Tab-separated table of C-alpha atoms and ligand atoms in Angstrom:
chain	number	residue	atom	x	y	z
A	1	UNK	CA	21.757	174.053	116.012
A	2	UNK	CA	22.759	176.116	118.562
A	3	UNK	CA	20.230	175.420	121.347
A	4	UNK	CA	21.633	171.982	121.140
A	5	UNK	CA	25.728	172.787	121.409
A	6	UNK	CA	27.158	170.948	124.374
A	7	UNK	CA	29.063	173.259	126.350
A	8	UNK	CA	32.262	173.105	127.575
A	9	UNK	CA	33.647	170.693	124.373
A	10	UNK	CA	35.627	172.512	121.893
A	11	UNK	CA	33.924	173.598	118.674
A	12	UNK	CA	31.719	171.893	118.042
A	13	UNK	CA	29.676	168.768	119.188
A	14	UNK	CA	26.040	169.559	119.211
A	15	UNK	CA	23.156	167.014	121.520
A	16	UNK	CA	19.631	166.312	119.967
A	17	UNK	CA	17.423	163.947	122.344
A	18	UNK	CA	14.546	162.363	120.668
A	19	UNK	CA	15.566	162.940	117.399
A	20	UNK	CA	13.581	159.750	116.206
A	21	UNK	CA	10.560	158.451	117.220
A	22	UNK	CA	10.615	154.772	119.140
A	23	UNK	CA	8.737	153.712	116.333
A	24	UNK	CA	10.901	154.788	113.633
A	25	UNK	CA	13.920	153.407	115.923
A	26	UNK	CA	11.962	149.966	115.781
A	27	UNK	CA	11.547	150.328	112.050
A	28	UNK	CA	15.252	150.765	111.664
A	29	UNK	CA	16.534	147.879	114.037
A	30	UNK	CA	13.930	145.622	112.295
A	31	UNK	CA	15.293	146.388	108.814
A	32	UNK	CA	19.165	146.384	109.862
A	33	UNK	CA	20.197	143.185	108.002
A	34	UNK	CA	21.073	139.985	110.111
A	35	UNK	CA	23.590	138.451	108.170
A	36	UNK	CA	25.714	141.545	107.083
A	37	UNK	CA	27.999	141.439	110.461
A	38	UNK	CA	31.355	142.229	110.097
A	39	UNK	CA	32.347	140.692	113.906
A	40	UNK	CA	35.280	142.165	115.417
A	41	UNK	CA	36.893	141.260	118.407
A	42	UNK	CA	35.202	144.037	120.628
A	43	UNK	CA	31.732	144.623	118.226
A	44	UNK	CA	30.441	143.680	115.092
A	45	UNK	CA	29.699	146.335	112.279
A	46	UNK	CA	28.361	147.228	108.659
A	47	UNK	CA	29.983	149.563	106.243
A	48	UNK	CA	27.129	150.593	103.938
A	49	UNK	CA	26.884	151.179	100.738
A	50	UNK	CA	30.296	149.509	100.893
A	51	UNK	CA	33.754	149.621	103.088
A	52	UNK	CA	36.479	151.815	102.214
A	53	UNK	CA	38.883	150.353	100.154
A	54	UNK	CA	42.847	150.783	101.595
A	55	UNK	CA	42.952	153.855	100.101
A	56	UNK	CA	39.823	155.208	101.645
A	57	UNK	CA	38.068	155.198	98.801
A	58	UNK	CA	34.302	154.766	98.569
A	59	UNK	CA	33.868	152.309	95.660
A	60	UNK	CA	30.318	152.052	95.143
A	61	UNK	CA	27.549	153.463	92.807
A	62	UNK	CA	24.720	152.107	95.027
A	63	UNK	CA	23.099	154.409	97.629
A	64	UNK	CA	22.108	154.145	100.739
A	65	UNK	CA	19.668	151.761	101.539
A	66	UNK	CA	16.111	153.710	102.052
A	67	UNK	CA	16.014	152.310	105.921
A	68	UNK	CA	19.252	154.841	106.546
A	69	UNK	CA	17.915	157.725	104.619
A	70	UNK	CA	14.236	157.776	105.733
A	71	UNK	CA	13.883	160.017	108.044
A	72	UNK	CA	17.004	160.619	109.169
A	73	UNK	CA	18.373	162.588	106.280
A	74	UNK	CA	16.191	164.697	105.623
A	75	UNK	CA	16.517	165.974	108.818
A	76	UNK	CA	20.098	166.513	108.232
A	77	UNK	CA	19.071	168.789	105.710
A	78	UNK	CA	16.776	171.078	107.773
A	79	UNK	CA	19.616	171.195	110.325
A	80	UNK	CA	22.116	171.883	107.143
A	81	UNK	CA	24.297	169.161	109.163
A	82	UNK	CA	26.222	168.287	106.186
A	83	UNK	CA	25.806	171.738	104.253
A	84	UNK	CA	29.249	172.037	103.837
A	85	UNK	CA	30.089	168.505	102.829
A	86	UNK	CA	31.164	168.045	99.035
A	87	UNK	CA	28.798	164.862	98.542
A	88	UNK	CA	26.349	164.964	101.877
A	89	UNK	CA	25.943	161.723	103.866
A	90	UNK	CA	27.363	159.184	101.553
A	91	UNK	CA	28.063	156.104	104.099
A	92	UNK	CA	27.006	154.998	107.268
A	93	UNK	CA	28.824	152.420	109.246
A	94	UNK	CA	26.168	150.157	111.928
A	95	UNK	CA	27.896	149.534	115.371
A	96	UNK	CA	26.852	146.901	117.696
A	97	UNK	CA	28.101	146.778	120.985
A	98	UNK	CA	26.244	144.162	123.210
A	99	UNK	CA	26.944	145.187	127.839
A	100	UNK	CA	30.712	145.227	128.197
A	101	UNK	CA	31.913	146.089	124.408
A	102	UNK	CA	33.015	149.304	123.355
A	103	UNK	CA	35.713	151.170	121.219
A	104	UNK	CA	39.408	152.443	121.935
A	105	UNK	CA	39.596	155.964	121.695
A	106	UNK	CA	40.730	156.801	118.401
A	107	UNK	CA	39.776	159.508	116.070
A	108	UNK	CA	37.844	159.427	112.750
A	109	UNK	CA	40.401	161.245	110.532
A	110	UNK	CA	41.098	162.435	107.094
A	111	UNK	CA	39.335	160.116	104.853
A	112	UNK	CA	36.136	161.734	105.870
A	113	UNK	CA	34.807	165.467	105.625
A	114	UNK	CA	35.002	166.510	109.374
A	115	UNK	CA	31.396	166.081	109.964
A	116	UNK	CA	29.930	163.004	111.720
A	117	UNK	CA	26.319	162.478	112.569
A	118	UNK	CA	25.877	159.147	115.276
A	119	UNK	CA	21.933	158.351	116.050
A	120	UNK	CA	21.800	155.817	118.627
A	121	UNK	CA	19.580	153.021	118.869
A	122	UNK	CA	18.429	150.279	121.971
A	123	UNK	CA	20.722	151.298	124.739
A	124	UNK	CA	22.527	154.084	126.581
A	125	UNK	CA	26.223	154.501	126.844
A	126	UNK	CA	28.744	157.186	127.776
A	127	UNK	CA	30.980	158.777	125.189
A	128	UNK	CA	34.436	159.648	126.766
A	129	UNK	CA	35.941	162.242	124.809
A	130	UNK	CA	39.697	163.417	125.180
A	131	UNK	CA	41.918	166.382	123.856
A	132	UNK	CA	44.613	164.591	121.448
A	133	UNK	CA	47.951	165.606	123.857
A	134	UNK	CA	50.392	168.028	122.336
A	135	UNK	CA	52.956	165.455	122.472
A	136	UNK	CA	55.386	167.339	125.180
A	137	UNK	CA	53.519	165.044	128.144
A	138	UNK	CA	52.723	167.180	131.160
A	139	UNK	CA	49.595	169.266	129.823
A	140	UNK	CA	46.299	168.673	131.320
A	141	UNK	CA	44.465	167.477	128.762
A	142	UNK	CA	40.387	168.155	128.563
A	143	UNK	CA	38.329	165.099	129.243
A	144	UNK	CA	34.482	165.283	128.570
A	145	UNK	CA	31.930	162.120	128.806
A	146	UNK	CA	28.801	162.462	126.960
A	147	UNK	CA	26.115	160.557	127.666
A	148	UNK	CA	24.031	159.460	124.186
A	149	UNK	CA	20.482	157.989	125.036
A	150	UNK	CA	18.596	155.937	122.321
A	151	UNK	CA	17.304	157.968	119.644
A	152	UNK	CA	19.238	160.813	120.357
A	153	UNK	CA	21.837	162.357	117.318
A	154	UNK	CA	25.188	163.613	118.740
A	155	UNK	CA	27.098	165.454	115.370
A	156	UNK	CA	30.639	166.452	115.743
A	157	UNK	CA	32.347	169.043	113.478
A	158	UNK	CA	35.343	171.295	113.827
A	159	UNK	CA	37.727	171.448	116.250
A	160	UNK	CA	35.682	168.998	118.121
A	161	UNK	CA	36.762	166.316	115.120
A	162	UNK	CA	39.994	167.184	114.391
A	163	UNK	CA	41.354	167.637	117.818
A	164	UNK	CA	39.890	165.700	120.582
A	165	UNK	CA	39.771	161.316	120.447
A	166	UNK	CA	36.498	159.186	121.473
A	167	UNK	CA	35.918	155.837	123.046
A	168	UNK	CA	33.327	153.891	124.643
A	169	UNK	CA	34.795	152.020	127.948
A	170	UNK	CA	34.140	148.477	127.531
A	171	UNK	CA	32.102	148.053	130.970
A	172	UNK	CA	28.679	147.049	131.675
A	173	UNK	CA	27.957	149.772	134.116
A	174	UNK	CA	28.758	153.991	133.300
A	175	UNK	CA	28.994	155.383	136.846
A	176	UNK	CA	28.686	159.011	138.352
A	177	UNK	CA	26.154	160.123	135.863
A	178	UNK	CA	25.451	164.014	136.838
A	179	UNK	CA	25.396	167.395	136.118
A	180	UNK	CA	28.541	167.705	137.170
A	181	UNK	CA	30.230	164.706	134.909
A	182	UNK	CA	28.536	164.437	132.056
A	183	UNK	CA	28.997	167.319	129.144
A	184	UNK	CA	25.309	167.371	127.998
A	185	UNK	CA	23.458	166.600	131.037
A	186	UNK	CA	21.039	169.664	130.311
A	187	UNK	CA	20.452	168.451	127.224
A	188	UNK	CA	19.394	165.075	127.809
A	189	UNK	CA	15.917	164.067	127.007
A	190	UNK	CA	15.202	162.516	130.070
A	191	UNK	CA	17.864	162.805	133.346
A	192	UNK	CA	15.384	161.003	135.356
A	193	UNK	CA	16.238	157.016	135.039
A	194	UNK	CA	20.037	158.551	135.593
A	195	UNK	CA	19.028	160.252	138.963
A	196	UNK	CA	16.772	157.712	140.120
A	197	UNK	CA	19.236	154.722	139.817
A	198	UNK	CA	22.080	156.490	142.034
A	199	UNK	CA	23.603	157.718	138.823
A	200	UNK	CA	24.445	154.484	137.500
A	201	UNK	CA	23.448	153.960	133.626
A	202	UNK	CA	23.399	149.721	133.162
A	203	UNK	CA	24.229	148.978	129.525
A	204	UNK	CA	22.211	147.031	127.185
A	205	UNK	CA	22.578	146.200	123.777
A	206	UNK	CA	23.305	149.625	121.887
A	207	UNK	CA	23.533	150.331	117.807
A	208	UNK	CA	25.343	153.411	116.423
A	209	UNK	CA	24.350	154.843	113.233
A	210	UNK	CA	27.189	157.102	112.370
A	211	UNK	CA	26.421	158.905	108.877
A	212	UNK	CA	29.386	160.956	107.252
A	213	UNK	CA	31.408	162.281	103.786
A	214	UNK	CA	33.923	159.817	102.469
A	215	UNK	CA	35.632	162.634	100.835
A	216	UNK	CA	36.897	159.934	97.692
A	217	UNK	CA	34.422	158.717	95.799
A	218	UNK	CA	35.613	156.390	92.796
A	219	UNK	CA	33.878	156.855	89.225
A	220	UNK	CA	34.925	153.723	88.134
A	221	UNK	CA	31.552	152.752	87.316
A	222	UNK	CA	30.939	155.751	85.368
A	223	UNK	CA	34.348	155.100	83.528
A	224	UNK	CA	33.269	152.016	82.529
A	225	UNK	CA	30.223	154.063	80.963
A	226	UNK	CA	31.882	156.273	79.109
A	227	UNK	CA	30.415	159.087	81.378
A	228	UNK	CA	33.516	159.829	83.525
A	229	UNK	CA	34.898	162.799	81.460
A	230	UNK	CA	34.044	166.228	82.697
B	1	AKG	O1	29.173	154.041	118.375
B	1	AKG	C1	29.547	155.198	118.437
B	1	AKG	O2	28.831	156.101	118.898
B	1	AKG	C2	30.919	155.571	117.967
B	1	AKG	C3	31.354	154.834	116.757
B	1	AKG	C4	32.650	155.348	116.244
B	1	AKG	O3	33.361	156.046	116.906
B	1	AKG	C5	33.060	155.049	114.859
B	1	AKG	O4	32.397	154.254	114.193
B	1	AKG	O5	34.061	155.617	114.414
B	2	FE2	FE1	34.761	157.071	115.657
């Protein structure tokens, strides 16, 4: 993984372009299911296997369905991605955001094992990313964008989870694309389109796949099969 570390971002958030093939990103968007939407105000999403409950538990004894796990996954594994993670990838939640939708910057938090995986599908956006402030004001906090191009995986661990917040500006232009503003410009798969269009990155419709832990798992269904003592 460490060719692929973006600099400059605390520990650790790590930049793989081309990390599916367009065909395989085709596959997926074809299989993503049309009438599973959760709309939001700003997006729509899916929470598979299941959502969270209000405790942040994961109540569900179905996988994932085979169109998330093949061949992503896998692929996890030979990067040992979620090596550390009590159950592996156990949920993925499906964004949408169609030109001009995004997300407030926020952070993922406790109810998952600090490891998030996000392959991105259909368009290109900018990631901002921002240190979480100290609370005493008046610190410069460290401000990163990240640009994610379709098919690319962006995984944040560490530091990098815990300690920084990320949003996607709801705008249907990112602006000032370089070398200079964007964290993992040497990294991107292809800087080209970016250069050639005066910087400017215009946003179509983009889907997030963003694979993690949910550290509680319930064995209620086990219970109820007399299989839950250990
Ligand atoms: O779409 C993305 O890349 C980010 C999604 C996100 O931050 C989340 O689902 O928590
Ligand atoms: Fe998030």
């Amino acid at each position: 993984m460490e060719p692929h570390r973006i600099p400059s971002i605390p520990a650790s958030m790590y930049y793989i372009p081309n990390f599916i093939s367009p065909d395989e990103e085709s596959h997926i968007l074809n299989k993503i299911p049309s009438n599973r939407w959760i709309t939001l105000t700003h997006r729509r999403l899916q929470s598979l296997p299941a959502r969270l409950t209000a405790t942040n538990t994961l109540l569900s004894s179905t996988p994932l369905p085979e169109f998330l796990t093949t061949p992503i996954t896998p692929r996890f594994n030979g990067l040992e991605i979620f090596a550390g993670a009590p159950h592996g990838v156990n949920h993925c939640l499906i964004n949408e955001y169609l030109p001009g939708q995004g997300i407030m910057p926020h952070e993922d938090g406790a109810a998952y094992h600090p490891v998030v995986a996000t392959v991105s599908l259909g368009g290109t956006v900018v990631l901002d990313v921002t240190e979480k402030g100290g609370g005493s004001g008046g610190e410069k906090l460290g401000k990163w964008r990240i640009l994610q191009e379709p098919r690319s995986l962006l995984v944040t661990m560490g530091s990098a989870y815990t300690d920084t917040l990320h949003g996607i500006a709801e705008v249907h232009e990112d602006d000032d694309l370089n070398a200079e503003t964007v964290a993992n410009w040497e990294l991107l798969g292809d800087r080209e389109p970016f250069i050639a269009n005066g910087g400017l990155n215009t946003r179509t419709t983009r889907i997030s796949l963003t694979y993690r832990d949910v550290k509680k798992v319930s064995t209620i269904g086990s219970k109820i099969l007399g299989r839950g003592k250990s």
